[in-house]
XYZ file of C-alpha atoms in Angstrom:
382
model
C 138.396 105.757 108.236
C 137.715 105.308 105.119
C 135.150 108.872 104.177
C 130.746 107.732 103.116
C 128.973 109.452 100.719
C 125.525 111.075 102.113
C 122.642 111.427 100.361
C 118.590 112.422 100.966
C 115.834 110.676 99.723
C 114.156 113.973 98.150
C 111.665 115.898 99.726
C 112.902 117.750 102.171
C 110.687 121.136 104.155
C 109.144 123.533 102.184
C 109.896 127.687 102.985
C 106.074 129.259 104.883
C 106.621 131.957 101.436
C 107.333 128.886 99.069
C 104.323 126.420 100.694
C 102.128 129.940 100.673
C 103.002 131.132 96.753
C 102.528 127.260 95.192
C 99.119 127.473 96.976
C 98.039 130.504 95.304
C 98.545 129.182 92.384
C 95.865 129.194 89.378
C 94.675 125.725 87.998
C 94.887 125.714 84.381
C 90.439 125.020 83.278
C 91.736 120.644 83.509
C 92.095 121.641 87.349
C 94.507 119.909 88.032
C 96.859 121.631 85.698
C 99.325 124.661 87.153
C 99.613 127.536 85.030
C 103.199 128.895 85.077
C 103.790 131.548 86.809
C 107.672 134.108 85.943
C 107.311 134.982 90.190
C 107.173 131.624 91.309
C 109.368 130.099 89.363
C 111.711 132.954 90.258
C 110.520 132.015 94.465
C 110.578 127.866 93.135
C 115.110 129.872 92.102
C 116.246 130.639 94.612
C 114.699 128.388 97.015
C 116.782 125.541 95.178
C 119.821 127.307 95.699
C 118.871 127.215 99.613
C 118.700 124.013 100.272
C 121.527 122.303 97.797
C 123.222 124.785 100.458
C 122.185 124.101 103.338
C 123.020 120.666 102.412
C 126.003 121.159 101.440
C 126.500 123.095 104.366
C 125.545 120.023 107.124
C 128.266 117.319 104.534
C 125.301 116.128 101.693
C 128.157 114.586 99.209
C 125.289 113.783 96.838
C 122.920 116.906 97.114
C 119.617 117.114 95.680
C 116.670 120.001 94.617
C 114.785 119.516 98.167
C 111.364 117.910 94.726
C 111.351 121.502 95.265
C 109.387 121.100 91.615
C 107.266 119.118 92.733
C 104.414 121.805 94.925
C 103.423 120.925 97.913
C 100.497 123.800 99.010
C 101.463 123.004 102.180
C 103.261 120.895 104.097
C 100.868 117.264 105.172
C 100.719 117.307 100.974
C 102.136 113.317 100.182
C 101.549 113.061 96.702
C 104.625 116.223 95.879
C 106.145 113.084 94.517
C 103.636 111.533 92.308
C 101.476 114.957 91.466
C 103.992 116.008 89.987
C 103.653 114.387 87.652
C 99.508 114.841 85.704
C 101.608 118.154 85.062
C 104.077 116.760 82.408
C 101.822 114.186 81.049
C 98.976 114.353 77.918
C 96.055 111.807 78.104
C 94.640 112.421 82.179
C 91.672 113.851 83.254
C 89.269 114.070 85.967
C 86.037 112.414 85.746
C 85.515 112.105 90.048
C 86.931 108.965 89.928
C 91.077 108.177 91.486
C 92.431 106.272 93.597
C 90.599 107.914 97.458
C 86.969 108.219 96.022
C 86.804 104.957 93.489
C 85.068 101.710 94.350
C 87.056 98.565 96.471
C 88.683 96.814 93.970
C 88.784 92.969 95.222
C 91.366 90.292 93.975
C 91.325 86.875 93.525
C 93.950 84.714 92.749
C 95.538 84.505 89.166
C 94.248 87.885 88.891
C 95.949 91.351 91.457
C 94.586 94.274 91.258
C 94.588 97.164 93.109
C 92.097 98.968 94.882
C 91.528 102.387 96.614
C 93.698 104.135 98.120
C 91.708 104.597 102.126
C 90.871 100.183 100.837
C 93.850 99.675 102.323
C 94.324 96.116 104.575
C 96.614 98.399 106.843
C 93.081 100.180 107.342
C 90.647 97.454 108.326
C 92.873 96.641 110.756
C 93.686 100.760 112.346
C 90.564 102.305 111.150
C 90.324 104.629 114.583
C 94.018 106.002 114.616
C 94.188 106.265 110.658
C 89.848 108.452 110.330
C 91.677 110.750 114.328
C 93.467 113.684 112.979
C 95.051 113.807 116.363
C 96.370 110.384 115.994
C 99.450 111.291 114.063
C 98.589 108.931 111.195
C 96.396 110.211 109.089
C 98.111 111.164 105.600
C 96.571 114.362 104.685
C 95.690 115.499 101.297
C 97.628 116.149 97.691
C 97.432 119.862 96.949
C 96.378 118.842 93.472
C 93.929 116.751 92.895
C 94.268 112.510 90.750
C 93.134 112.388 87.228
C 91.860 109.220 84.763
C 94.121 107.652 82.883
C 92.164 109.356 79.435
C 92.770 109.435 77.072
C 97.031 108.226 75.106
C 99.893 108.648 77.522
C 102.789 112.149 76.477
C 104.347 113.175 77.301
C 104.601 117.449 77.480
C 107.275 118.361 80.729
C 110.348 118.629 78.591
C 110.496 122.626 80.149
C 109.052 121.868 83.256
C 112.142 118.678 83.577
C 114.540 121.137 81.843
C 113.376 124.326 84.669
C 114.796 121.304 87.607
C 117.618 120.895 85.682
C 118.892 124.106 85.518
C 117.547 125.484 88.272
C 119.529 122.838 90.330
C 122.517 122.193 88.236
C 123.054 125.548 88.432
C 123.296 125.939 92.513
C 125.671 123.303 92.026
C 129.103 124.078 93.648
C 132.427 123.011 91.131
C 132.850 118.852 91.188
C 129.624 118.685 93.456
C 127.450 115.748 92.063
C 123.744 116.100 92.364
C 120.743 113.842 91.703
C 116.302 115.152 90.375
C 113.486 112.036 91.963
C 111.522 111.084 89.559
C 108.126 108.839 89.938
C 108.383 105.884 87.964
C 106.175 103.872 85.576
C 105.164 101.154 88.467
C 103.947 103.392 90.728
C 102.600 106.699 88.042
C 100.158 104.447 86.710
C 98.516 103.351 89.622
C 96.115 105.830 88.268
C 92.242 104.826 87.649
C 92.874 104.323 84.221
C 89.771 104.143 81.887
C 91.982 104.015 78.037
C 94.153 101.567 77.668
C 93.097 97.639 78.408
C 94.972 96.150 80.631
C 96.648 96.707 83.822
C 100.359 95.467 82.206
C 99.328 97.975 78.873
C 99.221 101.075 81.821
C 102.255 100.275 82.726
C 104.249 100.345 80.283
C 102.409 103.246 78.669
C 104.042 104.971 81.025
C 107.150 103.680 80.969
C 107.749 104.777 77.127
C 106.546 108.077 78.352
C 108.925 108.985 81.113
C 111.107 107.218 79.169
C 111.857 110.644 78.497
C 112.005 112.878 81.566
C 115.255 109.784 82.705
C 117.678 110.565 79.459
C 116.837 114.646 80.108
C 118.236 114.325 83.509
C 120.649 112.278 83.646
C 121.735 113.956 80.375
C 122.260 116.786 82.322
C 124.547 114.792 83.956
C 122.188 114.758 86.978
C 121.880 111.303 89.766
C 118.261 109.950 88.719
C 116.699 108.959 91.368
C 113.572 106.672 89.767
C 110.905 106.673 92.629
C 108.863 103.512 93.010
C 107.701 102.721 96.460
C 104.689 100.770 94.721
C 106.655 98.121 94.131
C 106.779 96.852 98.202
C 104.029 99.500 99.154
C 101.682 97.820 96.631
C 101.179 94.862 98.767
C 99.127 97.174 101.268
C 97.036 97.588 97.871
C 95.780 94.900 97.103
C 92.517 93.373 99.206
C 92.068 89.953 99.612
C 96.376 90.009 100.347
C 97.547 87.424 97.904
C 99.851 84.493 97.245
C 103.763 85.970 97.420
C 104.369 84.501 94.177
C 101.174 86.888 92.591
C 102.833 89.878 94.016
C 106.194 89.272 92.146
C 103.967 88.393 88.985
C 102.656 92.059 89.206
C 105.948 93.651 90.288
C 108.114 91.657 87.469
C 105.809 93.408 85.282
C 106.653 97.002 86.421
C 110.136 96.712 86.660
C 110.381 94.352 83.344
C 108.802 98.424 82.425
C 111.646 100.327 84.662
C 114.638 98.412 82.708
C 113.186 99.728 79.256
C 111.779 103.055 80.325
C 116.243 103.466 81.482
C 117.559 101.636 78.741
C 120.884 102.876 77.668
C 120.991 105.064 80.566
C 124.583 105.423 82.261
C 123.787 103.002 85.218
C 125.844 104.492 87.235
C 123.530 107.620 87.041
C 120.437 106.021 87.587
C 118.429 104.805 91.542
C 115.580 103.513 92.184
C 114.002 104.176 95.497
C 112.009 101.259 97.394
C 109.605 102.876 100.479
C 106.685 101.420 102.033
C 105.457 105.150 101.750
C 105.721 108.149 103.797
C 102.745 107.618 105.894
C 102.888 107.575 109.475
C 100.340 104.448 110.199
C 101.352 100.738 111.646
C 102.339 99.755 108.701
C 101.622 96.280 110.317
C 99.952 94.165 106.210
C 103.655 95.809 104.993
C 105.479 92.868 102.726
C 109.135 91.803 103.770
C 111.546 92.774 102.440
C 112.626 89.390 101.414
C 109.665 88.433 99.755
C 111.128 91.013 97.394
C 113.955 91.477 96.915
C 114.518 89.088 93.985
C 112.510 91.322 91.561
C 113.807 94.322 92.637
C 117.723 93.286 92.179
C 116.678 92.270 89.030
C 116.551 96.104 88.305
C 119.219 97.203 86.299
C 120.372 100.931 88.224
C 123.523 101.395 89.465
C 121.924 102.066 94.025
C 119.395 101.433 95.522
C 117.515 103.570 98.003
C 115.905 102.218 100.868
C 114.414 101.556 104.565
C 116.825 100.895 106.801
C 116.132 103.288 110.233
C 111.945 102.799 110.181
C 110.807 100.095 113.506
C 109.082 97.810 110.959
C 112.227 97.194 108.749
C 115.251 98.004 110.382
C 116.088 94.104 111.262
C 116.568 92.937 107.644
C 119.319 94.800 107.554
C 121.033 90.707 107.895
C 119.410 90.447 104.685
C 122.184 92.473 103.092
C 124.548 89.089 104.386
C 122.628 86.622 102.772
C 121.761 88.138 100.230
C 123.862 87.927 96.375
C 123.906 91.779 96.214
C 125.055 92.380 92.553
C 129.368 93.365 92.782
C 128.536 96.955 90.758
C 125.474 97.712 93.086
C 125.481 100.711 95.385
C 123.449 100.729 99.047
C 121.605 104.275 99.720
C 120.035 102.685 103.065
C 117.733 105.170 104.890
C 119.480 105.214 108.292
C 118.263 108.969 109.657
C 114.244 108.012 109.683
C 111.284 109.681 109.011
C 108.648 108.694 110.948
C 109.022 110.002 113.713
C 110.032 113.600 115.055
C 112.639 111.851 117.508
C 116.298 111.993 116.579
C 118.250 109.299 116.712
C 122.085 109.334 118.517
C 124.400 109.713 116.533
C 125.804 106.063 118.035
C 123.243 104.645 116.649
C 123.078 105.904 112.803
C 126.838 105.107 113.329
C 126.352 101.233 113.918
C 123.321 101.298 110.636
C 126.057 102.669 108.957
C 128.321 100.116 109.792
C 126.212 97.276 109.007
C 126.306 98.263 105.120
C 129.377 98.731 105.374
C 130.421 95.818 106.321
C 128.354 93.323 103.979
C 128.735 94.944 100.727
C 132.382 97.191 101.980
C 132.605 100.935 102.924
C 133.126 102.113 99.180
C 129.654 100.532 97.966
C 127.566 102.923 100.705
C 126.089 105.859 100.487
C 123.948 106.127 104.586
C 120.508 108.260 103.932
C 117.191 109.763 105.002
C 114.467 106.360 105.032
C 111.499 108.257 102.968
C 111.809 112.130 102.049
C 111.452 114.703 104.822
C 109.926 117.283 103.012
C 105.524 115.549 104.230
C 106.129 114.499 107.943
C 109.213 115.535 109.717
C 108.982 119.174 111.361
C 111.517 121.392 109.124
C 113.451 122.680 111.972
C 113.913 118.679 112.737
C 114.874 118.148 109.375
């Protein structure tokens, strides 16, 4: 039997002690960056060592730090994968307007613009479910307030990124491979912007800033996972629904900026994560994978992580039998879902893996989770 490599999509459950310690941290005067704490760093170092050990014991062959360096103050904090970047980039400030409170924005032909998060089309279809905390659909709230780009962006996260690298590399066994996640330019640029003259200029500014973080991760010999749910998820955040052609043009800007940010990095050390968002909503307004895949495949990455287990997108596995997959691209399909606490039968997981092995060969498949397990799946079950 061939060996199938395994990994996760990033976020893993934090211990209660780690969540409480994060919640006890204080903000700086700007109201959204965290004050450093030696005690918290020590707790974080120990927690990363433990979560790497647990992954190793579970048979994971490409382990991560669980995104522990990205602060979550509660189990329902869905924004840590994104909000960590606010701590590492200058040019941001709280203005009272963000993606949750900004006025509704409307798009038109040839003019794709993102509206607020609470104005998503899926929310309009199911307002009762989204408003009901007992439904399991409500997204929770982030630990960090979301700022606005109010000035020139500049990277200031060298020490924080180096600490992430240090904690993970110290936890790795000899010869063991590890990965760290980082936000992609297109997803980072979804913060409200009052400084740059256009959406495209804003995206490219984030690309220029984040390239330093990316290089610090790959220079350490780790795999870099670029988290970019915006490529697919933003479709639901465009109101009214745009044409596929207009949305592809919108996405093309983001893929071009991503390629600029990773230029010169070892391709085999760069992985792109694509998803439709981790909230447990109906997702009936999700964009089909076929509509976005031609643009996604232009990303100059060595592997592609994507949702392939959730019930809204599992059927799309047949697409990989039809498209011309680049010979050097490794597929990292989600074969274990995160949308419910149901534990899939091992035979089903094996069948899911087999679909992608049949498409590209076992050497080019790394079995993964759909998305992070750190927010909605109970820790015992994750």
